[in-house]
PDB file of C-alpha atoms in Angstrom:
ATOM      1  CA  UNK A 295     -73.584 -75.886-219.628  1.00 44.00           C
ATOM      2  CA  UNK A 296     -74.035 -79.436-220.907  1.00 42.00           C
ATOM      3  CA  UNK A 297     -77.384 -78.421-222.353  1.00 43.00           C
ATOM      4  CA  UNK A 298     -75.791 -75.505-224.189  1.00 39.00           C
ATOM      5  CA  UNK A 299     -72.996 -77.721-225.568  1.00 38.00           C
ATOM      6  CA  UNK A 300     -75.531 -80.331-226.689  1.00 45.00           C
ATOM      7  CA  UNK A 301     -77.632 -77.661-228.372  1.00 42.00           C
ATOM      8  CA  UNK A 302     -74.554 -76.260-230.088  1.00 43.00           C
ATOM      9  CA  UNK A 303     -73.528 -79.716-231.346  1.00 39.00           C
ATOM     10  CA  UNK A 304     -77.063 -80.290-232.606  1.00 44.00           C
ATOM     11  CA  UNK A 305     -76.971 -77.021-234.544  1.00 37.00           C
ATOM     12  CA  UNK A 306     -73.583 -77.895-236.046  1.00 36.00           C
ATOM     13  CA  UNK A 307     -74.849 -81.358-237.028  1.00 41.00           C
ATOM     14  CA  UNK A 308     -77.960 -79.839-238.584  1.00 41.00           C
ATOM     15  CA  UNK A 309     -75.813 -77.372-240.504  1.00 38.00           C
ATOM     16  CA  UNK A 310     -73.575 -80.165-241.763  1.00 36.00           C
ATOM     17  CA  UNK A 311     -76.611 -82.205-242.814  1.00 39.00           C
ATOM     18  CA  UNK A 312     -78.115 -79.261-244.688  1.00 40.00           C
ATOM     19  CA  UNK A 313     -74.785 -78.567-246.365  1.00 39.00           C
ATOM     20  CA  UNK A 314     -74.426 -82.205-247.368  1.00 38.00           C
ATOM     21  CA  UNK A 315     -77.862 -82.062-248.989  1.00 56.00           C
ATOM     22  CA  UNK A 316     -76.790 -79.180-251.235  1.00 73.00           C
ATOM     23  CA  UNK A 317     -76.116 -80.047-254.896  1.00 68.00           C
ATOM     24  CA  UNK A 318     -72.360 -80.301-255.383  1.00 77.00           C
ATOM     25  CA  UNK A 319     -70.246 -79.901-258.507  1.00 87.00           C
ATOM     26  CA  UNK A 320     -71.237 -80.433-262.117  1.00 94.00           C
ATOM     27  CA  UNK A 321     -74.155 -82.541-263.389  1.00 93.00           C
ATOM     28  CA  UNK A 322     -75.209 -82.974-267.027  1.00 95.00           C
ATOM     29  CA  UNK A 323     -78.091 -84.510-268.959  1.00 95.00           C
ATOM     30  CA  UNK A 324     -78.565 -85.115-272.702  1.00 96.00           C
ATOM     31  CA  UNK A 325     -81.915 -86.515-273.859  1.00 95.00           C
ATOM     32  CA  UNK A 326     -82.850 -87.124-277.510  1.00 95.00           C
ATOM     33  CA  UNK A 327     -86.594 -86.477-277.851  1.00 90.00           C
ATOM     34  CA  UNK A 328     -89.389 -87.545-280.188  1.00 87.00           C
ATOM     35  CA  UNK A 329     -92.220 -85.012-280.431  1.00 84.00           C
ATOM     36  CA  UNK A 330     -95.364 -86.355-282.113  1.00 80.00           C
ATOM     37  CA  UNK A 331     -96.835 -82.925-282.725  1.00 76.00           C
ATOM     38  CA  UNK A 332     -99.903 -81.755-284.575  1.00 74.00           C
ATOM     39  CA  UNK A 333    -100.565 -78.147-285.580  1.00 71.00           C
ATOM     40  CA  UNK A 334    -103.503 -75.817-285.130  1.00 72.00           C
ATOM     41  CA  UNK A 335    -104.139 -72.111-285.286  1.00 69.00           C
ATOM     42  CA  UNK A 336    -106.238 -69.195-286.431  1.00 69.00           C
ATOM     43  CA  UNK A 337    -105.756 -65.659-287.618  1.00 68.00           C
ATOM     44  CA  UNK A 338    -106.778 -63.016-290.096  1.00 65.00           C
ATOM     45  CA  UNK A 339    -105.291 -61.686-293.324  1.00 58.00           C
ATOM     46  CA  UNK A 340    -106.528 -58.373-294.671  1.00 58.00           C
ATOM     47  CA  UNK A 341    -109.551 -58.595-292.401  1.00 61.00           C
ATOM     48  CA  UNK A 342    -110.499 -62.154-293.417  1.00 62.00           C
ATOM     49  CA  UNK A 343    -110.547 -64.714-290.592  1.00 68.00           C
ATOM     50  CA  UNK A 344    -109.339 -68.284-290.997  1.00 60.00           C
ATOM     51  CA  UNK A 345    -108.475 -71.308-288.881  1.00 64.00           C
ATOM     52  CA  UNK A 346    -106.721 -74.643-289.450  1.00 59.00           C
ATOM     53  CA  UNK A 347    -105.998 -77.897-287.640  1.00 60.00           C
ATOM     54  CA  UNK A 348    -103.706 -80.775-288.628  1.00 58.00           C
ATOM     55  CA  UNK A 349    -103.199 -83.843-286.439  1.00 56.00           C
ATOM     56  CA  UNK A 350     -99.905 -85.679-286.177  1.00 55.00           C
ATOM     57  CA  UNK A 351    -101.358 -88.324-288.480  1.00 56.00           C
ATOM     58  CA  UNK A 352    -102.135 -85.648-291.085  1.00 55.00           C
ATOM     59  CA  UNK A 353     -98.636 -84.214-290.892  1.00 52.00           C
ATOM     60  CA  UNK A 354     -96.548 -87.367-290.588  1.00 52.00           C
ATOM     61  CA  UNK A 355     -96.934 -88.271-294.272  1.00 52.00           C
ATOM     62  CA  UNK A 356     -95.227 -85.028-295.268  1.00 49.00           C
ATOM     63  CA  UNK A 357     -92.430 -85.051-292.675  1.00 52.00           C
ATOM     64  CA  UNK A 358     -89.005 -85.844-294.127  1.00 51.00           C
ATOM     65  CA  UNK A 359     -87.106 -85.560-290.846  1.00 54.00           C
ATOM     66  CA  UNK A 360     -87.864 -84.614-287.232  1.00 68.00           C
ATOM     67  CA  UNK A 361     -85.417 -84.551-284.341  1.00 79.00           C
ATOM     68  CA  UNK A 362     -85.150 -83.015-280.881  1.00 89.00           C
ATOM     69  CA  UNK A 363     -82.607 -82.737-278.083  1.00 94.00           C
ATOM     70  CA  UNK A 364     -82.914 -81.654-274.449  1.00 94.00           C
ATOM     71  CA  UNK A 365     -79.784 -80.674-272.539  1.00 96.00           C
ATOM     72  CA  UNK A 366     -79.089 -79.408-269.025  1.00 96.00           C
ATOM     73  CA  UNK A 367     -75.946 -78.474-267.129  1.00 97.00           C
ATOM     74  CA  UNK A 368     -75.901 -77.739-263.404  1.00 96.00           C
ATOM     75  CA  UNK A 369     -73.116 -76.486-261.153  1.00 95.00           C
ATOM     76  CA  UNK A 370     -74.203 -76.550-257.509  1.00 93.00           C
ATOM     77  CA  UNK A 371     -77.537 -74.733-257.835  1.00 94.00           C
ATOM     78  CA  UNK A 372     -76.743 -72.749-260.999  1.00 96.00           C
ATOM     79  CA  UNK A 373     -78.404 -74.057-264.166  1.00 95.00           C
ATOM     80  CA  UNK A 374     -78.218 -73.953-267.930  1.00 97.00           C
ATOM     81  CA  UNK A 375     -81.120 -75.497-269.912  1.00 97.00           C
ATOM     82  CA  UNK A 376     -81.593 -75.845-273.665  1.00 97.00           C
ATOM     83  CA  UNK A 377     -84.002 -77.603-275.990  1.00 94.00           C
ATOM     84  CA  UNK A 378     -83.618 -77.881-279.772  1.00 94.00           C
ATOM     85  CA  UNK A 379     -86.101 -79.156-282.383  1.00 89.00           C
ATOM     86  CA  UNK A 380     -85.897 -79.503-286.158  1.00 84.00           C
ATOM     87  CA  UNK A 381     -88.774 -80.489-288.438  1.00 75.00           C
ATOM     88  CA  UNK A 382     -88.447 -80.745-292.216  1.00 71.00           C
ATOM     89  CA  UNK A 383     -91.533 -81.390-294.346  1.00 64.00           C
ATOM     90  CA  UNK A 384     -92.268 -81.678-298.064  1.00 61.00           C
ATOM     91  CA  UNK A 385     -95.793 -81.996-299.434  1.00 57.00           C
ATOM     92  CA  UNK A 386     -96.309 -82.666-303.142  1.00 53.00           C
ATOM     93  CA  UNK A 387     -99.381 -82.342-305.354  1.00 43.00           C
ATOM     94  CA  UNK A 388    -101.426 -80.112-303.125  1.00 42.00           C
ATOM     95  CA  UNK A 389    -104.798 -79.310-304.635  1.00 43.00           C
ATOM     96  CA  UNK A 390    -104.885 -75.617-305.471  1.00 42.00           C
ATOM     97  CA  UNK A 391    -108.663 -75.339-305.295  1.00 45.00           C
ATOM     98  CA  UNK A 392    -110.061 -73.287-308.155  1.00 41.00           C
ATOM     99  CA  UNK A 393    -106.691 -73.135-309.871  1.00 41.00           C
ATOM    100  CA  UNK A 394    -105.830 -75.824-312.449  1.00 41.00           C
ATOM    101  CA  UNK A 395    -102.192 -75.995-311.392  1.00 47.00           C
ATOM    102  CA  UNK A 396    -100.895 -78.147-308.557  1.00 55.00           C
ATOM    103  CA  UNK A 397     -98.726 -76.937-305.721  1.00 51.00           C
ATOM    104  CA  UNK A 398     -95.862 -78.421-303.757  1.00 58.00           C
ATOM    105  CA  UNK A 399     -94.650 -76.921-300.511  1.00 58.00           C
ATOM    106  CA  UNK A 400     -91.582 -77.570-298.382  1.00 65.00           C
ATOM    107  CA  UNK A 401     -90.657 -76.081-295.043  1.00 67.00           C
ATOM    108  CA  UNK A 402     -87.896 -76.348-292.464  1.00 75.00           C
ATOM    109  CA  UNK A 403     -88.598 -75.351-288.864  1.00 79.00           C
ATOM    110  CA  UNK A 404     -85.824 -74.906-286.317  1.00 87.00           C
ATOM    111  CA  UNK A 405     -86.918 -74.164-282.758  1.00 89.00           C
ATOM    112  CA  UNK A 406     -84.281 -73.360-280.144  1.00 94.00           C
ATOM    113  CA  UNK A 407     -84.672 -72.445-276.478  1.00 95.00           C
ATOM    114  CA  UNK A 408     -81.961 -71.654-273.941  1.00 97.00           C
ATOM    115  CA  UNK A 409     -82.109 -70.263-270.399  1.00 97.00           C
ATOM    116  CA  UNK A 410     -79.970 -69.814-267.298  1.00 98.00           C
ATOM    117  CA  UNK A 411     -81.118 -69.729-263.690  1.00 97.00           C
ATOM    118  CA  UNK A 412     -81.039 -71.044-260.151  1.00 97.00           C
ATOM    119  CA  UNK A 413     -82.531 -74.062-258.398  1.00 96.00           C
ATOM    120  CA  UNK A 414     -84.486 -73.727-255.131  1.00 95.00           C
ATOM    121  CA  UNK A 415     -85.985 -76.395-252.873  1.00 93.00           C
ATOM    122  CA  UNK A 416     -89.696 -77.071-252.576  1.00 91.00           C
ATOM    123  CA  UNK A 417     -91.780 -77.636-249.457  1.00 89.00           C
ATOM    124  CA  UNK A 418     -91.014 -81.357-249.110  1.00 87.00           C
ATOM    125  CA  UNK A 419     -88.058 -83.668-249.544  1.00 87.00           C
ATOM    126  CA  UNK A 420     -86.914 -84.138-253.118  1.00 87.00           C
ATOM    127  CA  UNK A 421     -88.905 -81.240-254.579  1.00 93.00           C
ATOM    128  CA  UNK A 422     -86.998 -78.605-256.549  1.00 95.00           C
ATOM    129  CA  UNK A 423     -87.916 -75.617-258.714  1.00 96.00           C
ATOM    130  CA  UNK A 424     -85.680 -74.319-261.495  1.00 97.00           C
ATOM    131  CA  UNK A 425     -86.204 -70.579-262.059  1.00 97.00           C
ATOM    132  CA  UNK A 426     -84.712 -69.385-265.336  1.00 98.00           C
ATOM    133  CA  UNK A 427     -84.654 -66.542-267.839  1.00 98.00           C
ATOM    134  CA  UNK A 428     -83.754 -67.024-271.477  1.00 97.00           C
ATOM    135  CA  UNK A 429     -84.540 -66.742-275.179  1.00 96.00           C
ATOM    136  CA  UNK A 430     -86.515 -68.675-277.766  1.00 94.00           C
ATOM    137  CA  UNK A 431     -85.640 -68.489-281.443  1.00 93.00           C
ATOM    138  CA  UNK A 432     -87.587 -69.921-284.366  1.00 87.00           C
ATOM    139  CA  UNK A 433     -86.299 -70.064-287.928  1.00 85.00           C
ATOM    140  CA  UNK A 434     -88.854 -70.958-290.590  1.00 74.00           C
ATOM    141  CA  UNK A 435     -87.839 -71.514-294.225  1.00 74.00           C
ATOM    142  CA  UNK A 436     -90.682 -72.161-296.673  1.00 66.00           C
ATOM    143  CA  UNK A 437     -90.809 -72.722-300.425  1.00 65.00           C
ATOM    144  CA  UNK A 438     -93.892 -72.944-302.634  1.00 58.00           C
ATOM    145  CA  UNK A 439     -93.657 -74.321-306.189  1.00 62.00           C
ATOM    146  CA  UNK A 440     -96.455 -73.905-308.716  1.00 57.00           C
ATOM    147  CA  UNK A 441     -96.285 -76.264-311.684  1.00 60.00           C
ATOM    148  CA  UNK A 442     -95.734 -74.137-314.721  1.00 57.00           C
ATOM    149  CA  UNK A 443     -95.122 -71.026-312.619  1.00 58.00           C
ATOM    150  CA  UNK A 444     -92.517 -69.308-310.447  1.00 59.00           C
ATOM    151  CA  UNK A 445     -91.334 -70.504-307.026  1.00 61.00           C
ATOM    152  CA  UNK A 446     -92.060 -68.452-303.938  1.00 58.00           C
ATOM    153  CA  UNK A 447     -89.676 -68.520-300.953  1.00 63.00           C
ATOM    154  CA  UNK A 448     -89.828 -66.960-297.504  1.00 62.00           C
ATOM    155  CA  UNK A 449     -87.372 -67.073-294.600  1.00 73.00           C
ATOM    156  CA  UNK A 450     -88.435 -65.873-291.164  1.00 77.00           C
ATOM    157  CA  UNK A 451     -86.421 -65.683-287.940  1.00 86.00           C
ATOM    158  CA  UNK A 452     -88.072 -64.844-284.617  1.00 86.00           C
ATOM    159  CA  UNK A 453     -86.304 -64.168-281.316  1.00 93.00           C
ATOM    160  CA  UNK A 454     -88.150 -63.552-278.043  1.00 95.00           C
ATOM    161  CA  UNK A 455     -87.238 -63.389-274.332  1.00 97.00           C
ATOM    162  CA  UNK A 456     -89.023 -65.685-271.916  1.00 97.00           C
ATOM    163  CA  UNK A 457     -89.301 -66.719-268.277  1.00 97.00           C
ATOM    164  CA  UNK A 458     -89.083 -70.442-267.469  1.00 97.00           C
ATOM    165  CA  UNK A 459     -90.122 -72.474-264.401  1.00 97.00           C
ATOM    166  CA  UNK A 460     -89.241 -76.179-264.178  1.00 96.00           C
ATOM    167  CA  UNK A 461     -90.602 -77.981-261.076  1.00 96.00           C
ATOM    168  CA  UNK A 462     -89.568 -81.523-260.181  1.00 95.00           C
ATOM    169  CA  UNK A 463     -91.855 -83.400-257.771  1.00 95.00           C
ATOM    170  CA  UNK A 464     -91.260 -87.016-256.657  1.00 94.00           C
ATOM    171  CA  UNK A 465     -94.194 -89.363-257.345  1.00 93.00           C
ATOM    172  CA  UNK A 466     -94.952 -92.109-254.788  1.00 87.00           C
ATOM    173  CA  UNK A 467     -91.380 -92.041-253.421  1.00 83.00           C
ATOM    174  CA  UNK A 468     -92.153 -94.730-250.829  1.00 80.00           C
ATOM    175  CA  UNK A 469     -93.328 -97.119-253.580  1.00 84.00           C
ATOM    176  CA  UNK A 470     -91.441 -96.208-256.769  1.00 85.00           C
ATOM    177  CA  UNK A 471     -87.873 -95.021-256.448  1.00 88.00           C
ATOM    178  CA  UNK A 472     -86.767 -92.616-259.193  1.00 90.00           C
ATOM    179  CA  UNK A 473     -90.186 -91.573-260.547  1.00 94.00           C
ATOM    180  CA  UNK A 474     -90.952 -87.845-260.657  1.00 95.00           C
ATOM    181  CA  UNK A 475     -93.344 -85.400-262.293  1.00 95.00           C
ATOM    182  CA  UNK A 476     -91.536 -82.690-264.221  1.00 92.00           C
ATOM    183  CA  UNK A 477     -92.937 -79.729-266.061  1.00 92.00           C
ATOM    184  CA  UNK A 478     -91.484 -76.955-268.161  1.00 95.00           C
ATOM    185  CA  UNK A 479     -93.622 -73.814-268.158  1.00 96.00           C
ATOM    186  CA  UNK A 480     -92.510 -70.773-270.134  1.00 96.00           C
ATOM    187  CA  UNK A 481     -94.020 -67.475-271.190  1.00 96.00           C
ATOM    188  CA  UNK A 482     -92.559 -64.513-273.027  1.00 95.00           C
ATOM    189  CA  UNK A 483     -92.754 -62.275-276.052  1.00 93.00           C
ATOM    190  CA  UNK A 484     -92.161 -58.654-276.822  1.00 91.00           C
ATOM    191  CA  UNK A 485     -89.367 -59.397-279.266  1.00 92.00           C
ATOM    192  CA  UNK A 486     -90.412 -60.487-282.747  1.00 88.00           C
ATOM    193  CA  UNK A 487     -93.649 -62.031-281.417  1.00 89.00           C
ATOM    194  CA  UNK A 488     -96.512 -60.637-279.386  1.00 89.00           C
ATOM    195  CA  UNK A 489     -96.676 -63.776-277.214  1.00 92.00           C
ATOM    196  CA  UNK A 490     -94.769 -67.058-276.889  1.00 93.00           C
ATOM    197  CA  UNK A 491     -95.590 -69.811-274.438  1.00 94.00           C
ATOM    198  CA  UNK A 492     -94.854 -73.439-273.623  1.00 95.00           C
ATOM    199  CA  UNK A 493     -96.389 -76.112-271.414  1.00 95.00           C
ATOM    200  CA  UNK A 494     -94.508 -79.403-271.112  1.00 94.00           C
ATOM    201  CA  UNK A 495     -95.748 -81.694-268.297  1.00 95.00           C
ATOM    202  CA  UNK A 496     -94.029 -85.069-268.205  1.00 95.00           C
ATOM    203  CA  UNK A 497     -93.074 -88.022-266.061  1.00 96.00           C
ATOM    204  CA  UNK A 498     -89.414 -88.922-265.676  1.00 95.00           C
ATOM    205  CA  UNK A 499     -88.150 -92.279-264.491  1.00 95.00           C
ATOM    206  CA  UNK A 500     -84.506 -92.578-263.433  1.00 94.00           C
ATOM    207  CA  UNK A 501     -83.790 -96.224-264.175  1.00 93.00           C
ATOM    208  CA  UNK A 502     -80.151 -95.875-263.051  1.00 93.00           C
ATOM    209  CA  UNK A 503     -77.828 -93.066-262.003  1.00 90.00           C
ATOM    210  CA  UNK A 504     -76.970 -92.500-265.659  1.00 94.00           C
ATOM    211  CA  UNK A 505     -80.126 -93.471-267.597  1.00 95.00           C
ATOM    212  CA  UNK A 506     -83.598 -91.894-267.497  1.00 95.00           C
ATOM    213  CA  UNK A 507     -86.800 -92.037-269.540  1.00 96.00           C
ATOM    214  CA  UNK A 508     -89.383 -89.305-270.193  1.00 95.00           C
ATOM    215  CA  UNK A 509     -93.027 -89.460-271.242  1.00 95.00           C
ATOM    216  CA  UNK A 510     -95.331 -86.460-271.459  1.00 94.00           C
ATOM    217  CA  UNK A 511     -97.056 -83.804-273.509  1.00 92.00           C
ATOM    218  CA  UNK A 512     -95.712 -80.618-275.048  1.00 91.00           C
ATOM    219  CA  UNK A 513     -97.475 -77.534-276.365  1.00 90.00           C
ATOM    220  CA  UNK A 514     -95.605 -74.603-277.928  1.00 90.00           C
ATOM    221  CA  UNK A 515     -97.428 -71.494-279.120  1.00 88.00           C
ATOM    222  CA  UNK A 516     -96.905 -68.198-280.918  1.00 85.00           C
ATOM    223  CA  UNK A 517     -99.004 -65.108-281.473  1.00 85.00           C
ATOM    224  CA  UNK A 518     -98.020 -62.527-284.091  1.00 77.00           C
ATOM    225  CA  UNK A 519     -99.413 -59.193-285.178  1.00 73.00           C
ATOM    226  CA  UNK A 520     -98.411 -58.270-288.722  1.00 64.00           C
ATOM    227  CA  UNK A 521     -98.923 -55.215-290.844  1.00 61.00           C
ATOM    228  CA  UNK A 522    -102.436 -53.880-291.145  1.00 58.00           C
ATOM    229  CA  UNK A 523    -105.068 -56.250-289.795  1.00 62.00           C
ATOM    230  CA  UNK A 524    -102.935 -59.385-290.218  1.00 64.00           C
ATOM    231  CA  UNK A 525    -102.734 -61.679-287.185  1.00 72.00           C
ATOM    232  CA  UNK A 526    -101.662 -65.286-286.607  1.00 72.00           C
ATOM    233  CA  UNK A 527    -101.990 -67.630-283.626  1.00 79.00           C
ATOM    234  CA  UNK A 528    -100.288 -70.998-284.076  1.00 78.00           C
ATOM    235  CA  UNK A 529     -99.452 -73.905-281.785  1.00 82.00           C
ATOM    236  CA  UNK A 530     -97.694 -77.274-282.039  1.00 82.00           C
ATOM    237  CA  UNK A 531     -98.790 -79.916-279.540  1.00 84.00           C
ATOM    238  CA  UNK A 532     -98.446 -83.635-278.964  1.00 85.00           C
ATOM    239  CA  UNK A 533     -96.881 -86.540-277.129  1.00 87.00           C
ATOM    240  CA  UNK A 534     -93.171 -86.455-276.234  1.00 90.00           C
ATOM    241  CA  UNK A 535     -90.888 -89.443-275.643  1.00 91.00           C
ATOM    242  CA  UNK A 536     -87.248 -89.407-274.608  1.00 93.00           C
ATOM    243  CA  UNK A 537     -84.373 -91.517-273.305  1.00 94.00           C
ATOM    244  CA  UNK A 538     -81.609 -89.552-271.623  1.00 91.00           C
ATOM    245  CA  UNK A 539     -78.090 -89.925-270.332  1.00 94.00           C
ATOM    246  CA  UNK A 540     -76.876 -88.290-267.118  1.00 92.00           C
ATOM    247  CA  UNK A 541     -73.265 -87.871-266.099  1.00 91.00           C
TER     248      UNK A 541
END
């Protein structure tokens, strides 16, 4: 009888411990981000293949403004995640090759991602996996001016569904408290794009209960099939830095 009572108390205690370990109530994070991205891609227009590559150093001279924001909201194990980026560039006096005129180009890129999901535990203490489903939208406004000629403008908006997985794995927990390896992995398409993807591995250090820092790498890609034989593969990739606030 005493053995049965002891076993019952042990089960109750274990249940209370497990319940206490469950995430409780609301938690929020807002992290302004700097994304030092370069651009590369390839494709074909009317059967003619081409490719291009621009490093962050090549692009930075033409960037007027770049800003990013990561935000999460969690209630118990239910999650909302969003990431926003805006890049505005203006390049003057582009050489037009065989043409005597000079060109100037400006573009605004807005990239927005949002997803909802559920958090599950990993195979060891402190590990979690966020499983989410959501949408990515990209709005691209471009303008091309030819000296002595007309201006050309194009506005494009793309919306695609995607699946998102966000693991969080503690790094050297016995030596460094608050350091973890995070990654955002997303894949989708089938909306306005043939394929969209993202890979964002990073380290996060929770300096306090309300302040954290992020350092990592981010790669975002698109693949489009246009009319006829037109095709475009493009990706933005580079270092990411962020300082966030949790409450």
